[in-house]
Coordinates of C-alpha atoms in Angstrom, one line a residue:
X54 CA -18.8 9.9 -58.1
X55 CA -17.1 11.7 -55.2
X56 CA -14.0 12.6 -55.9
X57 CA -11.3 11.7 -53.0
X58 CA -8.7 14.8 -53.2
X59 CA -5.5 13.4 -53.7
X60 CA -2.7 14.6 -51.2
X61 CA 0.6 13.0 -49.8
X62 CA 0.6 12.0 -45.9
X63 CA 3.0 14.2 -43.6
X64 CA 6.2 13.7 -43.1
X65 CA 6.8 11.8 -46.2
X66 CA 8.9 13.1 -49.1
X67 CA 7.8 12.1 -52.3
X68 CA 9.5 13.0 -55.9
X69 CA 9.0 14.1 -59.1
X70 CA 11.5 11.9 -61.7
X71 CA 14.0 14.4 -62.3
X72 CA 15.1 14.8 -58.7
X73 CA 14.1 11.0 -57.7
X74 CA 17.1 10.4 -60.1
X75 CA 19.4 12.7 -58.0
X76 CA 18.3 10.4 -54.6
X77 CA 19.2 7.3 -56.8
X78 CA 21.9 8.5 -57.6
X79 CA 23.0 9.7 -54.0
X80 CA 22.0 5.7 -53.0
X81 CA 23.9 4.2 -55.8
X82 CA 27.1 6.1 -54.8
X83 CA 26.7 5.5 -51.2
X84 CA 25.9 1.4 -51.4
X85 CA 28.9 1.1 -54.2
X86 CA 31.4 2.5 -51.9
X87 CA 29.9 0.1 -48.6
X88 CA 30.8 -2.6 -51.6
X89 CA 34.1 -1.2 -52.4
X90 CA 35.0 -1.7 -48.6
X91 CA 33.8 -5.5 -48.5
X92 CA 30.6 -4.7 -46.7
X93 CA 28.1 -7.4 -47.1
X94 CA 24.4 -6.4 -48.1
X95 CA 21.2 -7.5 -45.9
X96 CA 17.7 -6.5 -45.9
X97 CA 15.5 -7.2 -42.9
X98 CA 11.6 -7.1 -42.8
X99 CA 9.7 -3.5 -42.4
X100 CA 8.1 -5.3 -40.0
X101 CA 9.4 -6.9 -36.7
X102 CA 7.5 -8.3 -33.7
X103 CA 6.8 -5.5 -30.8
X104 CA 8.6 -7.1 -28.0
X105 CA 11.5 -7.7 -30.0
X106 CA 11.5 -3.8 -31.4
X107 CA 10.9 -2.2 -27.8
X108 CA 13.3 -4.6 -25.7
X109 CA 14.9 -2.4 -23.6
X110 CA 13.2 0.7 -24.8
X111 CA 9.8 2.3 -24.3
X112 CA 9.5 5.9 -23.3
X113 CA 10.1 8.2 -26.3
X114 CA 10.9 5.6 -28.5
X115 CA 7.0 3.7 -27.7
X116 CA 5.2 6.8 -28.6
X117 CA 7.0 7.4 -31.9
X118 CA 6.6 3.5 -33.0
X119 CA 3.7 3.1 -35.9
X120 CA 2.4 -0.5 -34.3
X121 CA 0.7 -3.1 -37.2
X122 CA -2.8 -4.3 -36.8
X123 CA -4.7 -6.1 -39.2
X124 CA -8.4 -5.1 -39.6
X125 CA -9.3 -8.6 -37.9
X126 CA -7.5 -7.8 -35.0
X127 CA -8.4 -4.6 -34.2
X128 CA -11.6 -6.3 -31.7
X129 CA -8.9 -8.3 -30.1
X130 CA -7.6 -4.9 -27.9
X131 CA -3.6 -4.7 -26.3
X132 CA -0.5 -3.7 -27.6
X133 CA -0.6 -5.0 -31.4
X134 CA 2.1 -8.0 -32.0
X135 CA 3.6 -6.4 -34.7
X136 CA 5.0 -2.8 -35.6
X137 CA 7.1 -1.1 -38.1
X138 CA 11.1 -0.7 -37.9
X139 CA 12.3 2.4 -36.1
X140 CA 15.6 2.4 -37.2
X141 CA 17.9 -0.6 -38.6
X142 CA 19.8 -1.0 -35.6
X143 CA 17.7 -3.4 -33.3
X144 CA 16.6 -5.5 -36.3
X145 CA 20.2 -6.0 -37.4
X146 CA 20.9 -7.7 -33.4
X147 CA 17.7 -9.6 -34.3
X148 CA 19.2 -11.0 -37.2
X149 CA 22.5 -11.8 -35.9
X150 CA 21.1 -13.1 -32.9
X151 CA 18.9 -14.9 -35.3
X152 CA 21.3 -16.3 -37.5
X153 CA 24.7 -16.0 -35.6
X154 CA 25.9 -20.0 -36.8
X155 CA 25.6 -18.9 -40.2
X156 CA 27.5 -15.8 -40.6
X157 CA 31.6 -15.7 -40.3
X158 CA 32.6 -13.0 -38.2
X159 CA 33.6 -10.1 -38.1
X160 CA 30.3 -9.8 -40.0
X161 CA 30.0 -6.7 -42.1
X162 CA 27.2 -5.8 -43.5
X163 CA 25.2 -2.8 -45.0
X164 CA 21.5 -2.1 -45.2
X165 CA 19.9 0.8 -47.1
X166 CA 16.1 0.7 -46.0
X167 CA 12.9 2.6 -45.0
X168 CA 12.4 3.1 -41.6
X169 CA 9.2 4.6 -39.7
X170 CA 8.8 6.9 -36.7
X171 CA 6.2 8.9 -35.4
X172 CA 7.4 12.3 -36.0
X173 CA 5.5 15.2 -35.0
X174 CA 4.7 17.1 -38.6
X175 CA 7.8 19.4 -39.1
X176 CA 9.5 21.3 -41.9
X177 CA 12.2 18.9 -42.4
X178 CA 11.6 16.1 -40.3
X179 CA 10.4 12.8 -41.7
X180 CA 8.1 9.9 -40.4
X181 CA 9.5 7.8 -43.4
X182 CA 13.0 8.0 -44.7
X183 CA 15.7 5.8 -45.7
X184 CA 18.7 5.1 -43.8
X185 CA 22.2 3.5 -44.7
X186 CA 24.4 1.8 -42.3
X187 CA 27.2 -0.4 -42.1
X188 CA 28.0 -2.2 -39.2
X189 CA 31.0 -5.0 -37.9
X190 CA 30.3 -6.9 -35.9
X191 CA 33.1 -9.4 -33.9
X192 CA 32.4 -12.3 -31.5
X193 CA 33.6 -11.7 -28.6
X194 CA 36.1 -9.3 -29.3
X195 CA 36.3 -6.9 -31.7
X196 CA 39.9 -5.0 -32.1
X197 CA 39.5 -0.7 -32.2
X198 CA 41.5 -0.8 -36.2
X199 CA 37.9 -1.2 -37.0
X200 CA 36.6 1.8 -35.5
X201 CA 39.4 3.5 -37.9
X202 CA 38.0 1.5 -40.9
X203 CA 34.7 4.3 -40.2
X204 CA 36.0 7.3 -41.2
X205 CA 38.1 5.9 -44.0
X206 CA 34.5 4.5 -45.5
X207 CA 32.4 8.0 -44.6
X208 CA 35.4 9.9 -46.5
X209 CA 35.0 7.9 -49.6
X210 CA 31.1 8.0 -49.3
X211 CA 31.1 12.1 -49.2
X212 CA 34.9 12.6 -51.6
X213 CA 32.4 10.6 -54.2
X214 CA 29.0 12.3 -53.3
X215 CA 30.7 15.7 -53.9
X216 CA 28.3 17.9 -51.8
X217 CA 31.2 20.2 -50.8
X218 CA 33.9 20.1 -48.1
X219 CA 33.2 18.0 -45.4
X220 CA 34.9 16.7 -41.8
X221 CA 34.7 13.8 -39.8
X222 CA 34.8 15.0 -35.7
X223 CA 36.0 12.4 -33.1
X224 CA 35.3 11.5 -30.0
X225 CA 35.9 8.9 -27.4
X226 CA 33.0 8.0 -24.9
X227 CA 35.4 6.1 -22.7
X228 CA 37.7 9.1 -22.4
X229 CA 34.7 11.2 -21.6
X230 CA 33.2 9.1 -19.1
X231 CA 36.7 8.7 -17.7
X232 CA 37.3 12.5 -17.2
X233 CA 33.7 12.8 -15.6
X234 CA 35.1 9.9 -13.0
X235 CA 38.0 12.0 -12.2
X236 CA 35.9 15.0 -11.8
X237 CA 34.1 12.4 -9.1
X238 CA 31.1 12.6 -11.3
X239 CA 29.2 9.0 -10.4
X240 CA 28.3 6.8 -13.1
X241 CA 24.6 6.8 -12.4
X242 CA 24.8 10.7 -13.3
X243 CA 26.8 10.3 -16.6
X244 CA 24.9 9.6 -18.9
X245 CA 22.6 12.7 -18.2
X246 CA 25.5 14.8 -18.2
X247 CA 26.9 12.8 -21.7
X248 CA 23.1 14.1 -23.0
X249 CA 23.5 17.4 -22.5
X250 CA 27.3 17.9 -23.4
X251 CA 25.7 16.3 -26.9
X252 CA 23.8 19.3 -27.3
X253 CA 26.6 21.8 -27.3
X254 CA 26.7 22.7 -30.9
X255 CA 22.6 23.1 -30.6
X256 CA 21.8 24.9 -27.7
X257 CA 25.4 27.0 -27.1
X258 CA 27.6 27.0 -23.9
X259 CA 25.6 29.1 -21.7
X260 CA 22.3 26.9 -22.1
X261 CA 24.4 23.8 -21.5
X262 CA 26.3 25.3 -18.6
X263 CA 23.5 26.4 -17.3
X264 CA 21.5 22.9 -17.0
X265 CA 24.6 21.4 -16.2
X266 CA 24.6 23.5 -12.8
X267 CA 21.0 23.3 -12.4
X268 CA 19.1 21.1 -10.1
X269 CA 18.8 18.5 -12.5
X270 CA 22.6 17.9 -12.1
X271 CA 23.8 20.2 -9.4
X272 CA 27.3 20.1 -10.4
X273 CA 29.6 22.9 -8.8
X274 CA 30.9 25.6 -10.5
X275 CA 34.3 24.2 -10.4
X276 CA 33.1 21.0 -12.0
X277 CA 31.2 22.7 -14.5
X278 CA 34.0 24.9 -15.5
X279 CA 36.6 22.1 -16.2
X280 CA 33.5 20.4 -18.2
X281 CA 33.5 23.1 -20.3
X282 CA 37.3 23.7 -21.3
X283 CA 37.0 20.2 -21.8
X284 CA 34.0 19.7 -24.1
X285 CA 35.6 22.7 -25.9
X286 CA 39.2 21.0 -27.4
X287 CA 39.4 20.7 -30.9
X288 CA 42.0 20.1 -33.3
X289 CA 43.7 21.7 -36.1
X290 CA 45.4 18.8 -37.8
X291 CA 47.0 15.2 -37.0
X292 CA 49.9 16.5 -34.8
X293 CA 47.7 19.2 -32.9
X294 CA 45.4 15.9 -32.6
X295 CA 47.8 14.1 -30.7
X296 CA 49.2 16.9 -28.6
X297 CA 45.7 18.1 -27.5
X298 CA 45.1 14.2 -26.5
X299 CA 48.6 14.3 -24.6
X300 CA 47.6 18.0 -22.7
X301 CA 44.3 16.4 -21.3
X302 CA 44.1 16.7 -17.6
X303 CA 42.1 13.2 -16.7
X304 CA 43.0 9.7 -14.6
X305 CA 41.7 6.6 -14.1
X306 CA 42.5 3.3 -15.8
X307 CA 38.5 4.6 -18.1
X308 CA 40.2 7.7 -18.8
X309 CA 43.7 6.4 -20.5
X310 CA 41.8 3.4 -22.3
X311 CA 39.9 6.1 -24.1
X312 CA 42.7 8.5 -24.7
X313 CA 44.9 5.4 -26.1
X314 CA 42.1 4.4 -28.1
X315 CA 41.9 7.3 -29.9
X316 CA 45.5 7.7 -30.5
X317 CA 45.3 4.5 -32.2
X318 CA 42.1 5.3 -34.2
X319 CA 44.2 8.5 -34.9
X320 CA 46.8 7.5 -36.3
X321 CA 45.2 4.5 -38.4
X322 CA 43.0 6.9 -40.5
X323 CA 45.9 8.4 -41.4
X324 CA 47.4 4.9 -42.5
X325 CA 43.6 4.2 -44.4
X326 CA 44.6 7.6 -46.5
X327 CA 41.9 10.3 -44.8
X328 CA 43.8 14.1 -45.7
X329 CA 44.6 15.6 -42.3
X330 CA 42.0 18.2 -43.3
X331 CA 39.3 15.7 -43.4
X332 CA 39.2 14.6 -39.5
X333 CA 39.5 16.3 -36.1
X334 CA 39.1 15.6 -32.4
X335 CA 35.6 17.2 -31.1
X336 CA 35.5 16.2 -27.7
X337 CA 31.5 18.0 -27.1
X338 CA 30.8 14.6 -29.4
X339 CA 28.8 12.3 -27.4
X340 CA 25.9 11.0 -29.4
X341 CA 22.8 10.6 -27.5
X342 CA 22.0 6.8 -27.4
X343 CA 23.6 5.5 -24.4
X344 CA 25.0 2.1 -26.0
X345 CA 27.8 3.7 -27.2
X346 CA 30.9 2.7 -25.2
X347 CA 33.7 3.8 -27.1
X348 CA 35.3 6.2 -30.4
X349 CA 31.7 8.0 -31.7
X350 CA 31.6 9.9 -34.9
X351 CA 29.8 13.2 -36.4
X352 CA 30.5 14.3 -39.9
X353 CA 29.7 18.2 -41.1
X354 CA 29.7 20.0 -44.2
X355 CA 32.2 22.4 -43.7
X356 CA 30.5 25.4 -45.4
X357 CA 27.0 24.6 -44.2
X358 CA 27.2 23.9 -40.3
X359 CA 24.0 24.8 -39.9
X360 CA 22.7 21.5 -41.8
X361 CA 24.2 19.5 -38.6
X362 CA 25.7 16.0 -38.8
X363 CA 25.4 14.1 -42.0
X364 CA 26.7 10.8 -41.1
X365 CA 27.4 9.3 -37.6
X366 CA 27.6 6.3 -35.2
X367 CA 30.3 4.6 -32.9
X368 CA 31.2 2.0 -31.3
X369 CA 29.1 -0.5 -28.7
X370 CA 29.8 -3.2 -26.7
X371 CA 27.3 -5.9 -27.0
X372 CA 24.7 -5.9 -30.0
X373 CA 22.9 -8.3 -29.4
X374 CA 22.8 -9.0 -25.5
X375 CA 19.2 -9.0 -25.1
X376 CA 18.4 -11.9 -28.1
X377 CA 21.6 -14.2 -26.9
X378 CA 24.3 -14.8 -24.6
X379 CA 26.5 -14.4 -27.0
X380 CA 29.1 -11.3 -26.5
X381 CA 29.3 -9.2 -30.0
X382 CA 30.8 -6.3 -29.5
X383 CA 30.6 -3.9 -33.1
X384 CA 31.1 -0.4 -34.6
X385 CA 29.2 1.6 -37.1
X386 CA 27.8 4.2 -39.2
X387 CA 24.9 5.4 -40.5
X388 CA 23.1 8.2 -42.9
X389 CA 19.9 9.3 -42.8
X390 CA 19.9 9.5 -47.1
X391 CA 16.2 11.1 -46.8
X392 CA 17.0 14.2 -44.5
X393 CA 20.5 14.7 -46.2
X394 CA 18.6 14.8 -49.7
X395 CA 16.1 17.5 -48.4
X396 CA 18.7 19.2 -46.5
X397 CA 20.9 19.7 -49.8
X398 CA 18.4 20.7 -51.6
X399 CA 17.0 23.2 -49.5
X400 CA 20.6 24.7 -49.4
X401 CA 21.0 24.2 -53.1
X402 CA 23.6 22.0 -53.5
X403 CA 22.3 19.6 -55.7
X404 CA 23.7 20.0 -59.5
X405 CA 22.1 19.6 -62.4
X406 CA 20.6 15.9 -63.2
X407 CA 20.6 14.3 -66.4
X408 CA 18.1 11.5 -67.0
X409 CA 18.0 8.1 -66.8
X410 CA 16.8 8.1 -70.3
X411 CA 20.1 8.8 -72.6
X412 CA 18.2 9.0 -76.1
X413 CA 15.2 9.5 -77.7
X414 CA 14.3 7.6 -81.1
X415 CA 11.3 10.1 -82.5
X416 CA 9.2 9.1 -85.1
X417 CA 9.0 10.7 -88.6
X418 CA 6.5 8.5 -90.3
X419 CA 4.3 5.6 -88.9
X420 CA 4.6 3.5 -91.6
X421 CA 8.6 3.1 -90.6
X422 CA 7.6 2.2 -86.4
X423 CA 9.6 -1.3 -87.1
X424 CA 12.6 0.7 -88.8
X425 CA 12.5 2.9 -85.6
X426 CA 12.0 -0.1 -83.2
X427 CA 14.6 -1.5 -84.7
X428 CA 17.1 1.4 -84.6
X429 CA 16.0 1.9 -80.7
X430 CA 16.6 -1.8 -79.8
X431 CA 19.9 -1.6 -81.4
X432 CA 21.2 1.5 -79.1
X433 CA 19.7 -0.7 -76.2
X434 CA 21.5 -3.6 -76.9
X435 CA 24.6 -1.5 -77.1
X436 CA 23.8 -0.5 -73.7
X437 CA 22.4 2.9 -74.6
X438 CA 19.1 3.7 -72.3
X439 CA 16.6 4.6 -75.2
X440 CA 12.8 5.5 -75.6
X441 CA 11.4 4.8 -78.9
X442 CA 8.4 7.3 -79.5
X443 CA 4.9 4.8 -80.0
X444 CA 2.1 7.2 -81.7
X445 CA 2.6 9.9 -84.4
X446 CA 2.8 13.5 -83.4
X447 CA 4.3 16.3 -85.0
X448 CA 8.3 16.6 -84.3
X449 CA 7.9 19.7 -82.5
X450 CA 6.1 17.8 -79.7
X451 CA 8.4 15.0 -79.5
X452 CA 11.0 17.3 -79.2
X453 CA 9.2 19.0 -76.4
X454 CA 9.0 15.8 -74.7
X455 CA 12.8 14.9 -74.8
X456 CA 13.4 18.5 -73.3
X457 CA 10.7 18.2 -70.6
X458 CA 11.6 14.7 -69.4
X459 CA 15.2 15.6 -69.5
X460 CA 16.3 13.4 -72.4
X461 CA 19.5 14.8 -73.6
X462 CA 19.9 13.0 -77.1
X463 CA 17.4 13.1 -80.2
X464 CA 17.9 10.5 -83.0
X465 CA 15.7 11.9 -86.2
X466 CA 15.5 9.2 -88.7
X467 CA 13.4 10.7 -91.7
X468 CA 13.1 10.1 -95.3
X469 CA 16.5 11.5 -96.3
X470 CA 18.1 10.1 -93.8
X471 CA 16.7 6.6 -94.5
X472 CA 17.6 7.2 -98.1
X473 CA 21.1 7.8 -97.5
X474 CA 21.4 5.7 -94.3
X475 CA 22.2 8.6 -92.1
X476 CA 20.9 9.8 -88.8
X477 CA 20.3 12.9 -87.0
X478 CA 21.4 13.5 -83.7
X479 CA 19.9 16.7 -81.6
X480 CA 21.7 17.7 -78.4
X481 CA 19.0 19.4 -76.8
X482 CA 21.1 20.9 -73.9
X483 CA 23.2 22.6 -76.6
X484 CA 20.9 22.7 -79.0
X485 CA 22.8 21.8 -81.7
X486 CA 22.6 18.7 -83.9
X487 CA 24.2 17.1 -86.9
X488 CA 24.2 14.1 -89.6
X489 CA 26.0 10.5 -88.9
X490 CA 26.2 7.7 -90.6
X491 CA 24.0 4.7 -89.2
X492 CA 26.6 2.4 -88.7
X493 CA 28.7 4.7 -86.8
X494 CA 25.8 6.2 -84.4
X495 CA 26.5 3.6 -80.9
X496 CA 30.3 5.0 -81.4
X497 CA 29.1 8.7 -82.2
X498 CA 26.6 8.5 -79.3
X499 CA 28.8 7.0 -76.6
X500 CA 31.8 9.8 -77.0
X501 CA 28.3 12.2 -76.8
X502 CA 27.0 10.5 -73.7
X503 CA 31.0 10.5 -72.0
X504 CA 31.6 14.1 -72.8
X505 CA 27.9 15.0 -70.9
X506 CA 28.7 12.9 -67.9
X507 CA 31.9 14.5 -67.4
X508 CA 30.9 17.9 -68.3
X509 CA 28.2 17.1 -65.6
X510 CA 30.5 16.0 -63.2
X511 CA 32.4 19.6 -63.5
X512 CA 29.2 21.7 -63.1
X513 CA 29.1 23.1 -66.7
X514 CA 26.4 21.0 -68.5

């Protein structure tokens, strides 16, 4: 028999258990804090039909969408009818579209899935990954205290993931867009000139001034110049927030909309219990996708700038408008948990990771399996994670297995031990053990298991 060599596709990141824990863990902590804020959870299919995905897109996004085609279709030829979710935000205005008489709004929901794109085979970019947004979405209306709500969720998100220092930068695409009016910019030319502003941080001043002035925009140097000074505000703290809003040279009804938006959105964070040092104005914040109407959001590790945004979104004014008449107007957020994992760990940043496995019940003598079984169904039912080893080997090994698979505790229940109704316990991070008496082992063991998480938690093992 031919052997097929076994190798994982491109653009794909795939785990061994030890740090597949550590991205659980980074999901866990991200969808219980989406909970703690009364966000709703949804899962939509990986799947969607084609027109619905590409409604209003094609172009870039066509050429990086995996289409589905069943192997009885393939002689049929044309676009497939099916293809595979880009991100989550179009299926999430399918499905309120879809189902808009049955939710109560403002709906809020989250949704931590995979999504697909065709990526071009990179060091660090992914044609798989898992993202996690939340969304609200109002009918109608939908009032700007809930674009505040963002930042208050993203700092609880990263306080909790505890990745290092971290700041959410602000911005106000109505405030922008407003300034370009006043600079007699025409709308049909803003949202190139929104694009490129986007790429400040990524391509430096000179490359965007340059492109700005070029003949792709032809602005004047004047124009350019007053871009720039104003692309290049950023704040200090809350008060040097609101002064720098106040100092901005712009008119137009656009303009003051977007500056008293973010006043407001300012000043609520504050009220929702952000530190000052955790949010500034950044007014080079754009975000490529042109539905975003409103406050937009980037968030970056403060030490480690070069890893980019970790979490962003904004606000848009109609969701769904190309599945219903229906106006519903939302805000949101999202993190791309794949790349942020593999950027973390690249930077090493990741701690240490205990298992999911808390003890390990070895076994002595094969003719005592049920008094093992029975020991290791006892620590489960106390709520203990336990593995209870099945075939003899010689306690050397089993120990060797604990330490390898990242167990931390050992319970050794030999012949004395069963004689005098005692247990060992081995901590094999500190290698050290010592005797307790059965009865008192789920007590002993959960001050053990405590001590370790917090120990953890502080970086010292």
């Amino acid at each position: 028999m031919t052997l097929t060599s076994a190798r994982t596709v491109p653009g794909v990141l795939e785990l061994l258990p030890a740090e597949q824990i550590a991205f659980q863990d980074m999901l866990d902590t991200i969808r219980r804090n989406y909970e703690r804020f009364g966000f709703l959870p949804i899962e939509t299919p990986v799947m969607e039909f084609s027109e619905v995905l590409l409604t209003k897109q094609g172009g870039e996004t066509e050429r990086q969408v995996y289409f589905v085609q069943s192997t009885g279709a393939l002689e049929q030829g044309g676009r497939p009818e099916l293809a595979l979710r880009f991100d989550l935000t179009v299926p999430l205005a399918r499905y309120v579209a879809e189902h808009e008489h049955a939710l109560s709004f403002p709906f809020r929901r989250y949704q931590m899935q995979r999504v697909y794109r065709g990526e071009r085979a990179q060091r660090g970019r992914f044609r798989e990954f898992y993202q996690c947004d939340i969304d609200v979405i109002g009918k109608d209306s939908l009032s700007v205290r809930y674009d505040a709500e963002m930042p208050a969720v993203i700092y609880s998100v990263f306080r909790d993931l505890d990745i290092g220092p971290f700041q959410i930068q602000l911005n106000n695409r109505k405030l922008m867009r407003g300034y370009f009016e006043s600079l007699g910019i025409a709308d049909e030319q803003q949202a190139g000139v929104l694009r490129e502003v986007d790429k400040l941080d990524k391509h430096g001043e000179e490359a965007v001034r340059a492109v700005l002035a070029g003949p792709g925009h032809g602005l004047g140097d004047g124009a350019v110049d007053r871009i720039m000074s104003f692309i290049g505000v950023r704040s200090q703290d809350h008060a040097d927030a609101l002064a720098r809003l106040d100092a901005l040279q712009g008119s137009g009804a656009r303009f003051e909309q977007g500056r008293a938006e973010l006043r407001e959105v300012l000043g609520l964070i504050r009220a929702f219990g952000v530190p000052e040092s955790h949010y500034a104005l950044n007014l080079s914040i754009a975000r490529g996708l042109d539905y975003y109407t409103g406050t937009v959001y980037e968030t970056r590790l403060v030490q480690h700038p070069q890893i980019g945004s970790i979490c962003s979104g904004g606000r848009y004014d109609d969701l769904a408008g190309s599945y219903t008449k229906s106006h519903l107007p939302g805000v949101g957020i999202s993190i791309g948990a794949t790349r942020l994992f593999w950027q973390l760990r690249e930077a090493g940043l990741l701690g240490p990771v205990q298992s999911t496995v808390q003890v390990l019940v070895t076994m002595m003598d094969e003719a005592q399996l049920p008094a093992y079984l029975a020991l290791a169904a006892q620590l489960r039912g106390a709520g203990i994670a336990t593995e209870a080893v099945m075939e003899p080997s010689k306690l050397a090994r089993q120990f060797r297995h604990a330490d390898r698979a990242g167990i931390r505790f050992v319970v050794v229940l030999g012949p004395d031990e069963l004689a005098r109704d005692m247990v060992t316990l081995k901590d094999m991070r500190k290698q050290e053990q010592f005797q307790v008496p059965r009865g008192e082992l789920v007590k002993t063991l959960r001050v053990e298991l405590e001590q370790a998480t917090a120990m953890a938690r502080m970086g010292r093992g």
